[in-house]
Tab-separated table of C-alpha atoms in Angstrom:
chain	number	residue	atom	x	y	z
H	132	UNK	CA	-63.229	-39.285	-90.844
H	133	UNK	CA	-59.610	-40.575	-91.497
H	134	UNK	CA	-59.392	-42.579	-94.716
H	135	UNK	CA	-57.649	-46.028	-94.948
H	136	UNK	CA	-55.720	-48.655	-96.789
H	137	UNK	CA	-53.993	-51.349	-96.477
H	138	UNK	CA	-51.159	-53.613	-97.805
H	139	UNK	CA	-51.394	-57.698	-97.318
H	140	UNK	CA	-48.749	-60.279	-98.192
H	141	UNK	CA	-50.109	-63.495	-98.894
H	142	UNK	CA	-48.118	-67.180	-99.697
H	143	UNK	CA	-48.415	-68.401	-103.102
H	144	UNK	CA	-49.092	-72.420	-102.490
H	145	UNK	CA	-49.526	-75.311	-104.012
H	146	UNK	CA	-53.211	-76.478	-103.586
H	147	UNK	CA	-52.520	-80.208	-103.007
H	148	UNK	CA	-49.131	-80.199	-100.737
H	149	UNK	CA	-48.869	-76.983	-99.399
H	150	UNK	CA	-45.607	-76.038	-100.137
H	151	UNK	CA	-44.811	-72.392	-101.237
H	152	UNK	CA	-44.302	-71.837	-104.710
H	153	UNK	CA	-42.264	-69.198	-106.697
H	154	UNK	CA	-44.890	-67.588	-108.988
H	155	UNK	CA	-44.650	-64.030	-108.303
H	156	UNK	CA	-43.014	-63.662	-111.501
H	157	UNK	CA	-45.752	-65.492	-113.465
H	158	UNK	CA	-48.570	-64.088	-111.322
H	159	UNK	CA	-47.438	-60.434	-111.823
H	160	UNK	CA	-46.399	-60.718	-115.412
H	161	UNK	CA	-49.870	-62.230	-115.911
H	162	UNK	CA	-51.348	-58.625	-115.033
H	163	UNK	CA	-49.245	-56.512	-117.383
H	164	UNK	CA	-46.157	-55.825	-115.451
H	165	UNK	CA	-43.009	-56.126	-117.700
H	166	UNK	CA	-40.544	-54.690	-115.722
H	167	UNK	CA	-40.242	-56.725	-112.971
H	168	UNK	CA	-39.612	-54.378	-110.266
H	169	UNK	CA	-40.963	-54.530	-106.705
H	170	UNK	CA	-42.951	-51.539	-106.673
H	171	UNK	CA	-46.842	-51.721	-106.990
H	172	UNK	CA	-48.149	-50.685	-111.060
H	173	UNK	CA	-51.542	-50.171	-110.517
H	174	UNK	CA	-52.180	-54.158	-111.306
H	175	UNK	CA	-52.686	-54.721	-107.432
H	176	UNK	CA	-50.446	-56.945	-107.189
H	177	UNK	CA	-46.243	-56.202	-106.451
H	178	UNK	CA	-43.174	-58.318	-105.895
H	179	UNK	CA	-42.168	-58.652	-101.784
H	180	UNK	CA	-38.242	-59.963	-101.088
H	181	UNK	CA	-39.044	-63.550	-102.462
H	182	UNK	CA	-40.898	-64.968	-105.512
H	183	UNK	CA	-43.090	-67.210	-103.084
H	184	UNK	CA	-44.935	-64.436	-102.319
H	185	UNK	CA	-47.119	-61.564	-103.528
H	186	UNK	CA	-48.782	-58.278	-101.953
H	187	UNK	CA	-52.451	-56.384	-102.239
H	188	UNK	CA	-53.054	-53.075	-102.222
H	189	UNK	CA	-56.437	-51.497	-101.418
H	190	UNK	CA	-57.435	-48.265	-101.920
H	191	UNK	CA	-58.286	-45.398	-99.684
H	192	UNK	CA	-61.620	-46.192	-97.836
H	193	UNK	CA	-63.805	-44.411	-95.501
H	194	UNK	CA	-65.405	-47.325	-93.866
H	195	UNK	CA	-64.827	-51.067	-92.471
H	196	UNK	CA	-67.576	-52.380	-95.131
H	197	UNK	CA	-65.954	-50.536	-97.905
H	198	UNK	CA	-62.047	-51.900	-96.828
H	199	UNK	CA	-63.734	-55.455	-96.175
H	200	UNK	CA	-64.702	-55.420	-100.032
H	201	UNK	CA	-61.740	-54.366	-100.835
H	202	UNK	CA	-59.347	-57.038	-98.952
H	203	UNK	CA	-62.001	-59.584	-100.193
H	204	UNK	CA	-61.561	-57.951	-103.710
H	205	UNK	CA	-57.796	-58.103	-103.809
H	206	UNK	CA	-57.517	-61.746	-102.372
H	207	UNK	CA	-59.627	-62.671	-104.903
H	208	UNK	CA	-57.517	-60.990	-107.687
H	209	UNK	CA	-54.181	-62.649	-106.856
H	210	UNK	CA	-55.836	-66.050	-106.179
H	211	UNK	CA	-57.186	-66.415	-109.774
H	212	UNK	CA	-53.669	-65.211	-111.019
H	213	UNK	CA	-52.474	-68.135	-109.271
H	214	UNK	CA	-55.298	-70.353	-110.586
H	215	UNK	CA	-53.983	-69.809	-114.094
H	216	UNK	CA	-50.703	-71.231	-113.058
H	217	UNK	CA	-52.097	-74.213	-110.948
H	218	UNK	CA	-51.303	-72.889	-107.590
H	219	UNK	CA	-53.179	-70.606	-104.658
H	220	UNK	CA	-53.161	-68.161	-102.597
H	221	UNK	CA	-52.997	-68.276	-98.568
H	222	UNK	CA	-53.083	-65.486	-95.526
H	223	UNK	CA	-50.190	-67.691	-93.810
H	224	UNK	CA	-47.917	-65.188	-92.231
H	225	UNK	CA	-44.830	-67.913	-92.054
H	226	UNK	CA	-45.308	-71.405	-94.035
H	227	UNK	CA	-46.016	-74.250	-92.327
H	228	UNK	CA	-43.978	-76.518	-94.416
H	229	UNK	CA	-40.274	-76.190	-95.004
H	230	UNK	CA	-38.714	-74.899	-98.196
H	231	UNK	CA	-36.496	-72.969	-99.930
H	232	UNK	CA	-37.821	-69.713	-100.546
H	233	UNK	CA	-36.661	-67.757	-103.861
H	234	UNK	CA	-35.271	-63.992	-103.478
H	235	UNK	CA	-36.886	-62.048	-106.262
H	236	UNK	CA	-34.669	-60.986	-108.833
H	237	UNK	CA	-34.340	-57.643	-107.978
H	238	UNK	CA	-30.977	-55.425	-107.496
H	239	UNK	CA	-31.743	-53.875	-104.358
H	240	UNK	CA	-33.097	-57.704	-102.871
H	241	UNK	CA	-29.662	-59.207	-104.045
H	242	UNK	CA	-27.629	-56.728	-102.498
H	243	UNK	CA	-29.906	-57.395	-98.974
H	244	UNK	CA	-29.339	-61.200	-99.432
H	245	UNK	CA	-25.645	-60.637	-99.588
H	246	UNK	CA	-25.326	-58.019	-96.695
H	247	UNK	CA	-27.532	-59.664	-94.527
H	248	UNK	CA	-27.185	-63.470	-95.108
H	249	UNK	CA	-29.263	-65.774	-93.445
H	250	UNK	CA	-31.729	-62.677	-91.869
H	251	UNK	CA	-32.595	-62.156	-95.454
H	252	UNK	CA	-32.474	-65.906	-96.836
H	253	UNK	CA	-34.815	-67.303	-94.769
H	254	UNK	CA	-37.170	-64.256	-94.261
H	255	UNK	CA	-40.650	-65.843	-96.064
H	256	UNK	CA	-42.828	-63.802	-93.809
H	257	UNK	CA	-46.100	-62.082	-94.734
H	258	UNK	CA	-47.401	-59.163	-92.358
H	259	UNK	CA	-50.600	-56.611	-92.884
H	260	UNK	CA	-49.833	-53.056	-93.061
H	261	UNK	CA	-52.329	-50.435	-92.074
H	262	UNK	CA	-52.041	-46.918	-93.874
H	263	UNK	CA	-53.904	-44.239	-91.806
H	264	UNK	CA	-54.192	-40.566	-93.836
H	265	UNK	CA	-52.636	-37.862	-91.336
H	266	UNK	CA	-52.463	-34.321	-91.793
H	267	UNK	CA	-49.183	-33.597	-91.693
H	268	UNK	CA	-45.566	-35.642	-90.849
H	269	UNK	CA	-45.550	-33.711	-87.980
H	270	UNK	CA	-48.946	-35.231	-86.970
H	271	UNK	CA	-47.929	-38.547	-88.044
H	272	UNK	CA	-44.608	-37.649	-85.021
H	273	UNK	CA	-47.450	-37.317	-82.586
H	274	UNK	CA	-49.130	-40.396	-83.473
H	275	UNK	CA	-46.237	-42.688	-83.559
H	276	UNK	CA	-45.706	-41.350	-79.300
H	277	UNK	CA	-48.487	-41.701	-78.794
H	278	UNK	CA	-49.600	-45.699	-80.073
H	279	UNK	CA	-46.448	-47.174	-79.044
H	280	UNK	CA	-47.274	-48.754	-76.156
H	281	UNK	CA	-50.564	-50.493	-77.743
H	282	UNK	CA	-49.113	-51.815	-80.603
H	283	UNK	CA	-48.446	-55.420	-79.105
H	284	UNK	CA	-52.416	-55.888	-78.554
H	285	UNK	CA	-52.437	-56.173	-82.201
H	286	UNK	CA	-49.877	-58.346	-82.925
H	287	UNK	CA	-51.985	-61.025	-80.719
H	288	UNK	CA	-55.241	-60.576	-82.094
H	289	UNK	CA	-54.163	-60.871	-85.441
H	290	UNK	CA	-51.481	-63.836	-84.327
H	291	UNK	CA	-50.828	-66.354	-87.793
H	292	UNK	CA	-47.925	-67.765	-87.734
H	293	UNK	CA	-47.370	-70.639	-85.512
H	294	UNK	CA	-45.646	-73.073	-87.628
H	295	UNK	CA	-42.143	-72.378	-89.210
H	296	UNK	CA	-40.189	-74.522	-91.929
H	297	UNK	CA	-42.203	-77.747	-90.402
H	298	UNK	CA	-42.277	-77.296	-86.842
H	299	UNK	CA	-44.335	-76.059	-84.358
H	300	UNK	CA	-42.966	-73.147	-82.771
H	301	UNK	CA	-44.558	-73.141	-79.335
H	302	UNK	CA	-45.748	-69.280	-80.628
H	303	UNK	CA	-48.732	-67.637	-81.929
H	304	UNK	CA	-46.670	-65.099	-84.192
H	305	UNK	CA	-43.375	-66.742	-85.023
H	306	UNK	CA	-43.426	-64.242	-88.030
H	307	UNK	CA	-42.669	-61.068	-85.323
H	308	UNK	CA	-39.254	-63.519	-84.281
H	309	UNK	CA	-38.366	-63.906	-87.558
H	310	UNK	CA	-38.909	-60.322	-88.583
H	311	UNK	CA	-37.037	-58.792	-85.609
H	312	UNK	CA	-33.938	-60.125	-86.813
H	313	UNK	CA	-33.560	-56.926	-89.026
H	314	UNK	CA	-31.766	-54.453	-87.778
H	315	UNK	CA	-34.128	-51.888	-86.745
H	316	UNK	CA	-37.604	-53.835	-86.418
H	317	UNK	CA	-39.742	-53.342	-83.596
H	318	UNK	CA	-40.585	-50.706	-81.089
H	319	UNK	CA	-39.308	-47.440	-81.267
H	320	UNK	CA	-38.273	-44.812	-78.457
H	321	UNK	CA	-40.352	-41.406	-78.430
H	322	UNK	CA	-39.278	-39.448	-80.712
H	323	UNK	CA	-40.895	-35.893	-80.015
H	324	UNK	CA	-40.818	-34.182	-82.907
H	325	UNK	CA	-40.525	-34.394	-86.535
H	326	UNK	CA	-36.777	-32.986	-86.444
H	327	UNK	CA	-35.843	-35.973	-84.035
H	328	UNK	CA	-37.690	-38.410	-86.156
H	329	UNK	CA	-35.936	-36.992	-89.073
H	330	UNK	CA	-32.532	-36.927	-87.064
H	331	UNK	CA	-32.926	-40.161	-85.978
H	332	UNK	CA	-33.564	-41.945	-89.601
H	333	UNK	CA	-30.341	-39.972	-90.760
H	334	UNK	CA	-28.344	-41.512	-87.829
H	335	UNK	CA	-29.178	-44.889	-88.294
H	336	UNK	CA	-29.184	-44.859	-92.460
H	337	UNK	CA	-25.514	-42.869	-91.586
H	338	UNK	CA	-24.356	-46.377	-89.701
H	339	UNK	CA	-24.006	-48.012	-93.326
H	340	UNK	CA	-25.829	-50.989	-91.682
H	341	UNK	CA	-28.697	-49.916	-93.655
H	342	UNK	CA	-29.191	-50.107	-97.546
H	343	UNK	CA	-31.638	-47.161	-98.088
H	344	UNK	CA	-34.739	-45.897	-96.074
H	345	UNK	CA	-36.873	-49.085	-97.017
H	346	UNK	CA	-35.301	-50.614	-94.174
H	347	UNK	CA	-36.370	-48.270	-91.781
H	348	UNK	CA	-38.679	-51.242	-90.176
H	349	UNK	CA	-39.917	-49.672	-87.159
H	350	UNK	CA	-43.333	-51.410	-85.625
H	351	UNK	CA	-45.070	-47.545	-86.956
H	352	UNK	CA	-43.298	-45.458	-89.373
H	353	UNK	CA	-44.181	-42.229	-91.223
H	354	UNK	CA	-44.891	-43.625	-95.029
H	355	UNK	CA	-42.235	-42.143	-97.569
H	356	UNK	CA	-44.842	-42.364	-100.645
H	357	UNK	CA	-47.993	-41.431	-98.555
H	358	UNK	CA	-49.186	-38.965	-96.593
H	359	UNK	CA	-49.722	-41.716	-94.044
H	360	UNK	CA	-48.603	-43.414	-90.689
H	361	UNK	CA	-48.117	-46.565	-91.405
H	362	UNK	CA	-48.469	-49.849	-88.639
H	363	UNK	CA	-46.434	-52.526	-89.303
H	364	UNK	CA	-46.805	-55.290	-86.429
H	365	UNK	CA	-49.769	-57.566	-87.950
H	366	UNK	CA	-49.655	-60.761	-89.094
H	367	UNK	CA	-51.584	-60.825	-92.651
H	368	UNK	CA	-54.753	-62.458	-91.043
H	369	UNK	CA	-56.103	-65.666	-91.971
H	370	UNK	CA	-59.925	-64.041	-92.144
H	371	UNK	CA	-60.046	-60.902	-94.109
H	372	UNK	CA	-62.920	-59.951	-91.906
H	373	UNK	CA	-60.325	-60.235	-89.305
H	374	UNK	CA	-58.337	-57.783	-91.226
H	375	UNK	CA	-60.424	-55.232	-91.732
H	376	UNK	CA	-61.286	-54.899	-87.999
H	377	UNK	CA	-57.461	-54.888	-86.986
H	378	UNK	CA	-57.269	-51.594	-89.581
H	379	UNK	CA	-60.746	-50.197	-87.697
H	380	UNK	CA	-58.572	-50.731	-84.540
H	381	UNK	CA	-55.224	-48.825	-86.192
H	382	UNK	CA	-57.173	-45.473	-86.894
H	383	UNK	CA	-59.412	-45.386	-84.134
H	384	UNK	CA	-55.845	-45.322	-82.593
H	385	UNK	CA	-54.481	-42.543	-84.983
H	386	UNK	CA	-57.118	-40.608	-84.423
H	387	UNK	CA	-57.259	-40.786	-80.456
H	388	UNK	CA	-53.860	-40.210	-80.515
H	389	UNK	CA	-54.215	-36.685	-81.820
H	390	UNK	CA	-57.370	-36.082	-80.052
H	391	UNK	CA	-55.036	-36.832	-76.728
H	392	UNK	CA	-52.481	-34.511	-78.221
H	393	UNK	CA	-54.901	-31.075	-79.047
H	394	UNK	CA	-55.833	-31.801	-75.175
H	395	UNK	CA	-52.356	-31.985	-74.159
H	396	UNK	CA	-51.996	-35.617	-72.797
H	397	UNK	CA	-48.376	-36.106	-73.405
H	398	UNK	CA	-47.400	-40.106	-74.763
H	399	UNK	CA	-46.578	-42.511	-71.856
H	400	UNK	CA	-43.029	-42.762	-71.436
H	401	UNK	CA	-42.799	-46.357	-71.793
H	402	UNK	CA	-39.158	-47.818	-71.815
H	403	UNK	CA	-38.505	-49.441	-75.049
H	404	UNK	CA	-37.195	-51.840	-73.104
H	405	UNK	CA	-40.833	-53.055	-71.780
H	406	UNK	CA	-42.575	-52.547	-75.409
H	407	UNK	CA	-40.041	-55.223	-76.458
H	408	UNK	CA	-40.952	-57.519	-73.705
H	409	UNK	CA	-44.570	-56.926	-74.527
H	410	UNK	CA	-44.165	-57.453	-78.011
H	411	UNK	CA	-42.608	-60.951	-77.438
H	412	UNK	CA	-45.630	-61.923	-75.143
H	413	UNK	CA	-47.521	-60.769	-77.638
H	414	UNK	CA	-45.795	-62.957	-80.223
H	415	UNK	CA	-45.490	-66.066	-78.215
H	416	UNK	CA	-48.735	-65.889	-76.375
H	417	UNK	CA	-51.295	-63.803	-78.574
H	418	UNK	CA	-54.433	-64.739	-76.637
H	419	UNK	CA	-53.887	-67.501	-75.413
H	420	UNK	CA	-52.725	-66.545	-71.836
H	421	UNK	CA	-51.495	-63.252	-70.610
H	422	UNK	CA	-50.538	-60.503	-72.397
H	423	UNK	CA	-48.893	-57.035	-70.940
H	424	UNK	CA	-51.380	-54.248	-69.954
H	425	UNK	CA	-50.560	-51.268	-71.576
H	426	UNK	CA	-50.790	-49.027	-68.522
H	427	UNK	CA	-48.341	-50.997	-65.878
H	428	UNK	CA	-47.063	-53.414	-68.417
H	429	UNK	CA	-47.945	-55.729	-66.010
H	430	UNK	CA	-49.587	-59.827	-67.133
H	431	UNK	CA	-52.877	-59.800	-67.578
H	432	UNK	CA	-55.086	-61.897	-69.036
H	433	UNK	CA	-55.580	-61.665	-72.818
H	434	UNK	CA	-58.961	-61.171	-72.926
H	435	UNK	CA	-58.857	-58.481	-70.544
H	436	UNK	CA	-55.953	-56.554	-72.158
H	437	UNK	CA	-57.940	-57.016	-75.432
H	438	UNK	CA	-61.171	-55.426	-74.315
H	439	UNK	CA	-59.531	-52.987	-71.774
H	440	UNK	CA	-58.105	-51.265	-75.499
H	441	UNK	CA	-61.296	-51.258	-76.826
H	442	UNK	CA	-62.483	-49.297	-74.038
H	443	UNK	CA	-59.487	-47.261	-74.843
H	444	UNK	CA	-60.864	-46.245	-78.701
H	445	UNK	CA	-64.550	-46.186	-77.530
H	446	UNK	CA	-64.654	-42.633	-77.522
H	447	UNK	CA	-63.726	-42.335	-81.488
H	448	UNK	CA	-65.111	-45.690	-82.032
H	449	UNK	CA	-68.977	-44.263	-80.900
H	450	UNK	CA	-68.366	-41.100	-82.390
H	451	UNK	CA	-67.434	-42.765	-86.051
H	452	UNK	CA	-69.930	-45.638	-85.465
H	453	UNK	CA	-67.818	-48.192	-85.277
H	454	UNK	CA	-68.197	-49.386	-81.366
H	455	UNK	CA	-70.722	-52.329	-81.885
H	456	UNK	CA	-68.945	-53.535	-84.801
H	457	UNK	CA	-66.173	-53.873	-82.920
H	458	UNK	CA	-67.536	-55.313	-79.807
H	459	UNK	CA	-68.855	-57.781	-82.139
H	460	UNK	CA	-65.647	-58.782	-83.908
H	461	UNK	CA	-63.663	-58.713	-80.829
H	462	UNK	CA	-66.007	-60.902	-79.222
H	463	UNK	CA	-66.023	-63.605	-82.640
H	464	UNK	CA	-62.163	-63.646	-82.403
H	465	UNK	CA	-61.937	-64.110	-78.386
H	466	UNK	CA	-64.625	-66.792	-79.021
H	467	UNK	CA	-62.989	-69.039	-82.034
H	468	UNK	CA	-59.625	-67.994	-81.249
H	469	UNK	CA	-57.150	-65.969	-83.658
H	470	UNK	CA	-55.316	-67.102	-87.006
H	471	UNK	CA	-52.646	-69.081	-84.971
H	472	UNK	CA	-55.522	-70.943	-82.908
H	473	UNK	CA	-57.589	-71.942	-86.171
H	474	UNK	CA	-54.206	-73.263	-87.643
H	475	UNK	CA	-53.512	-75.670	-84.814
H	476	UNK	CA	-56.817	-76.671	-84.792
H	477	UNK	CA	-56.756	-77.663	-88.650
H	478	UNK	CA	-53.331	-79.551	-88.030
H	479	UNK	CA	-55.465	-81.372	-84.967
H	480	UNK	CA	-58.382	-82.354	-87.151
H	481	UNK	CA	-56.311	-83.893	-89.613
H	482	UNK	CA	-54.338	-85.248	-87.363
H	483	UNK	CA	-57.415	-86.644	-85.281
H	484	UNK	CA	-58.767	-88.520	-88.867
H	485	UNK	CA	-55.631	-90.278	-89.063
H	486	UNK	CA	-54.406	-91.528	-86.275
H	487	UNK	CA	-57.391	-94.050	-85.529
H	488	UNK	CA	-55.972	-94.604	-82.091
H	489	UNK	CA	-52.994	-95.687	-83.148
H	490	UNK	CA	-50.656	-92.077	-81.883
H	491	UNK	CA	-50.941	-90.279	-78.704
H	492	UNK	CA	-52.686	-86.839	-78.910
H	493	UNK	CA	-50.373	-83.679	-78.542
H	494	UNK	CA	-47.680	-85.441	-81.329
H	495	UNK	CA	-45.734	-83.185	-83.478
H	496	UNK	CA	-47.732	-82.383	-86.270
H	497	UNK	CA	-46.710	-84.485	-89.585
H	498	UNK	CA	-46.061	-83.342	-93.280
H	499	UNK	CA	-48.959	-84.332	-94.527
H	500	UNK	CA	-51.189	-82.229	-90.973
H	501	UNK	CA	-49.128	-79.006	-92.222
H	502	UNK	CA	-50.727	-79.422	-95.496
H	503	UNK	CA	-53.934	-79.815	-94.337
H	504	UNK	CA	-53.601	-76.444	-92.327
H	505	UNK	CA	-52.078	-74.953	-95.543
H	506	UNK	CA	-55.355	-76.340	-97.526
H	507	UNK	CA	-57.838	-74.989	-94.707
H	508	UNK	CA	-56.280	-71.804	-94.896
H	509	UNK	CA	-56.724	-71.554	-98.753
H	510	UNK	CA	-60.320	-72.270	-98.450
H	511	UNK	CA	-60.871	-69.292	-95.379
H	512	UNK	CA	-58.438	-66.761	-97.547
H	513	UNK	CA	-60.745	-66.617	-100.287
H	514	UNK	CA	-63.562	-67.086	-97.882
H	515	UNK	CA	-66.415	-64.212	-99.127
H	516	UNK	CA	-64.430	-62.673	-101.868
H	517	UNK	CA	-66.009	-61.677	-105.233
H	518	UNK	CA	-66.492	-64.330	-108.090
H	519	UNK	CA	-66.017	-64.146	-111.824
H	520	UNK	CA	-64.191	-62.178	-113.452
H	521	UNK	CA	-62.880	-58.359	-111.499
H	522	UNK	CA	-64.448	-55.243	-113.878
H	523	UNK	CA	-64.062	-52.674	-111.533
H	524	UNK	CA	-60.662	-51.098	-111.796
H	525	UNK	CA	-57.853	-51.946	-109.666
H	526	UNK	CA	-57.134	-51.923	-106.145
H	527	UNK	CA	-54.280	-49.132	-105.564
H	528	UNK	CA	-52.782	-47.897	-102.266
H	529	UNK	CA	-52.982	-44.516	-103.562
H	530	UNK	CA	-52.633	-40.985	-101.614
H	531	UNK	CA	-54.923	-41.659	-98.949
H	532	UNK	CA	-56.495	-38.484	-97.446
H	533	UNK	CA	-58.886	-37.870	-94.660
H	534	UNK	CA	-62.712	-36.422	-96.651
């Protein structure tokens, strides 16, 4: 069985207004780093582009139960760092409230802010990245084919991101609008082969649009520090149990993929064209209506698109026994909605307390309703993780390998 790990980007907050604070600095130095780079220590915690928020790493695991601990374990890690300094953690993917996010004091992150202006300014956005252990790159070629056109099912499930700098958006993943302002976000074409994977990264880091490799930001990539594909079109949930069965999803995918390869099913040649349009239905929908099928790309509705992928992975799903856990958790999100849903419904709540009669239902949701959705989503982040004090070492995406 494939191993797993992933990466989560979570808002530092503070607990009583909501708004997004810029501790990464303090959090990060807290756990021994001195340097202040970007790049993960061992600590389990690393800078992202600004100081208002901070990223988890887990470890390899074999198992949802084992990755669950782990997501629990490292939520629970960076919210006490930001206890010490009077603030929080939250699995927001965009904040609710407005601010003015901090770039992290970082070389590389300057020189992005001035190249890319605004794109980079404003870009607060926290996403969940799923590391799957492959083989070889040229495996990792086959896989990226191959999950393209599925990809957009998960960016509705795990939809978080509703709200942006105080307003409501009208989407369930304003996070995958914000991100696709870089340059080379979203869906790629197929590729083929390593060579013209290879050929095209040269290509497009030979533009001089680029700064390095980094911001190679396709929707899957091949990893550059593990032996890993790596799927990049989450928002970071607001239930890690939500998490964990969005990464169950991402390598029962891998590994279909190369199962469909060794039996010579060649990768559906889907224009990128209609991934994009399924993307943003994805995005502005999640499950709320209709999403795109992934055979005709046609609208159905999101609870049918949801399930017919399940059916999809069933095969590897049974086989790693995994299938009823999924069913299960499939069912539990269809049922109370996804992160975008439960965020709407804490702004409603709040909203419902205060009004007394005295404002129509539906108005836009106030300063003080954004709050409350940041405070709700405090209390679910840390929802299950481990008290006390963390003796087991810590979390590190390290080379992840299948056993």
């Amino acid at each position: 069985m494939r191993t797993f790990g992933v990466e989560e980007e979570l808002l530092i907050v503070d607990p009583v207004t909501g708004q997004p604070l810029a501790l990464a600095d303090a959090l990060i130095s807290g756990r021994g780093q001195q340097d202040g780079t970007s790049e993960g220590d061992g600590s389990g915690l690393s800078h992202e582009l600004k100081l208002e928020q901070i990223e988890t790493q887990t470890r390899p695991c074999h198992s949802y139960d084992e990755l669950l601990h782990q997501i629990r374990r490292g939520r629970a890690l960076a919210d006490q760092a930001a206890r010490k300094h009077g603030a929080r953690v939250a699995a927001l993917a965009t904040s609710p409230l407005a601010s003015t996010p901090h770039t992290t004091p970082n070389p590389r992150y300057a020189e992005m802010l001035e190249r890319f202006g605004l794109t980079a300014y404003e870009q607060l956005t926290c996403g969940f990245h799923v590391h799957t252990s492959l083989e070889s790159p040229e495996e990792g070629v086959v896989v990226l084919d191959h999950i393209r056109d599925k990809l957009a099912v998960l960016t509705a499930i795990s939809a978080n991101s509703p709200y942006w700098r105080g307003q409501a958006t009208g989407f369930d993943s304003y996070r995958t609008q914000a991100w696709n302002r870089w340059p080379t976000s979203g869906p790629s074409a197929v590729f083929g082969s390593l060579t013209s994977y290879r050929r095209m990264v040269k290509r497009l880091l030979e533009t001089g649009v680029l700064l390095d490799e980094g911001m190679i930001y396709f929707d899957a990539r091949l990893s550059r520090d593990h032996p890993t594909v790596e799927v990049r079109v989450a928002d970071v949930c607001l239930r890690s149990e939500d998490a964990a069965l969005i990464a169950v999803l991402v390598r029962a995918l891998v590994e279909t993929a190369t199962r469909e390869m060794l039996d010579g099913v060649e990768p559906a040649s889907v224009p990128t064209a209609l991934l994009r349009m399924a993307s943003f239905q994805a995005s502005n929908m999640g499950l709320r209506g209709d999403l795109l099928d992934f055979g005709e790309f046609r609208p159905e509705p999101a609870t049918s698109v949801v399930w017919a992928l399940m059916e999809y992975l069933t095969p590897v799903l049974a086989e790693q026994g995994e299938l009823e856990l999924v069913k299960a958790g499939l069912a539990d999100i269809l049922k109370r909605g996804n992160g975008a849903h439960q965020q709407r419904e804490a702004a409603a709540r709040f909203n419902s307390r205060q009004r007394n009669g005295q404002s129509p239902a539906g108005s836009p949701p106030s300063v003080e309703a954004l709050g409350a959705v940041v405070g709700h989503a405090v209390k679910v982040t840390v929802s299950g993780t481990p008290g006390g004090a963390i003796k087991d070492p810590d979390p590190v995406l390290a080379r992840v390998r299948r056993a």
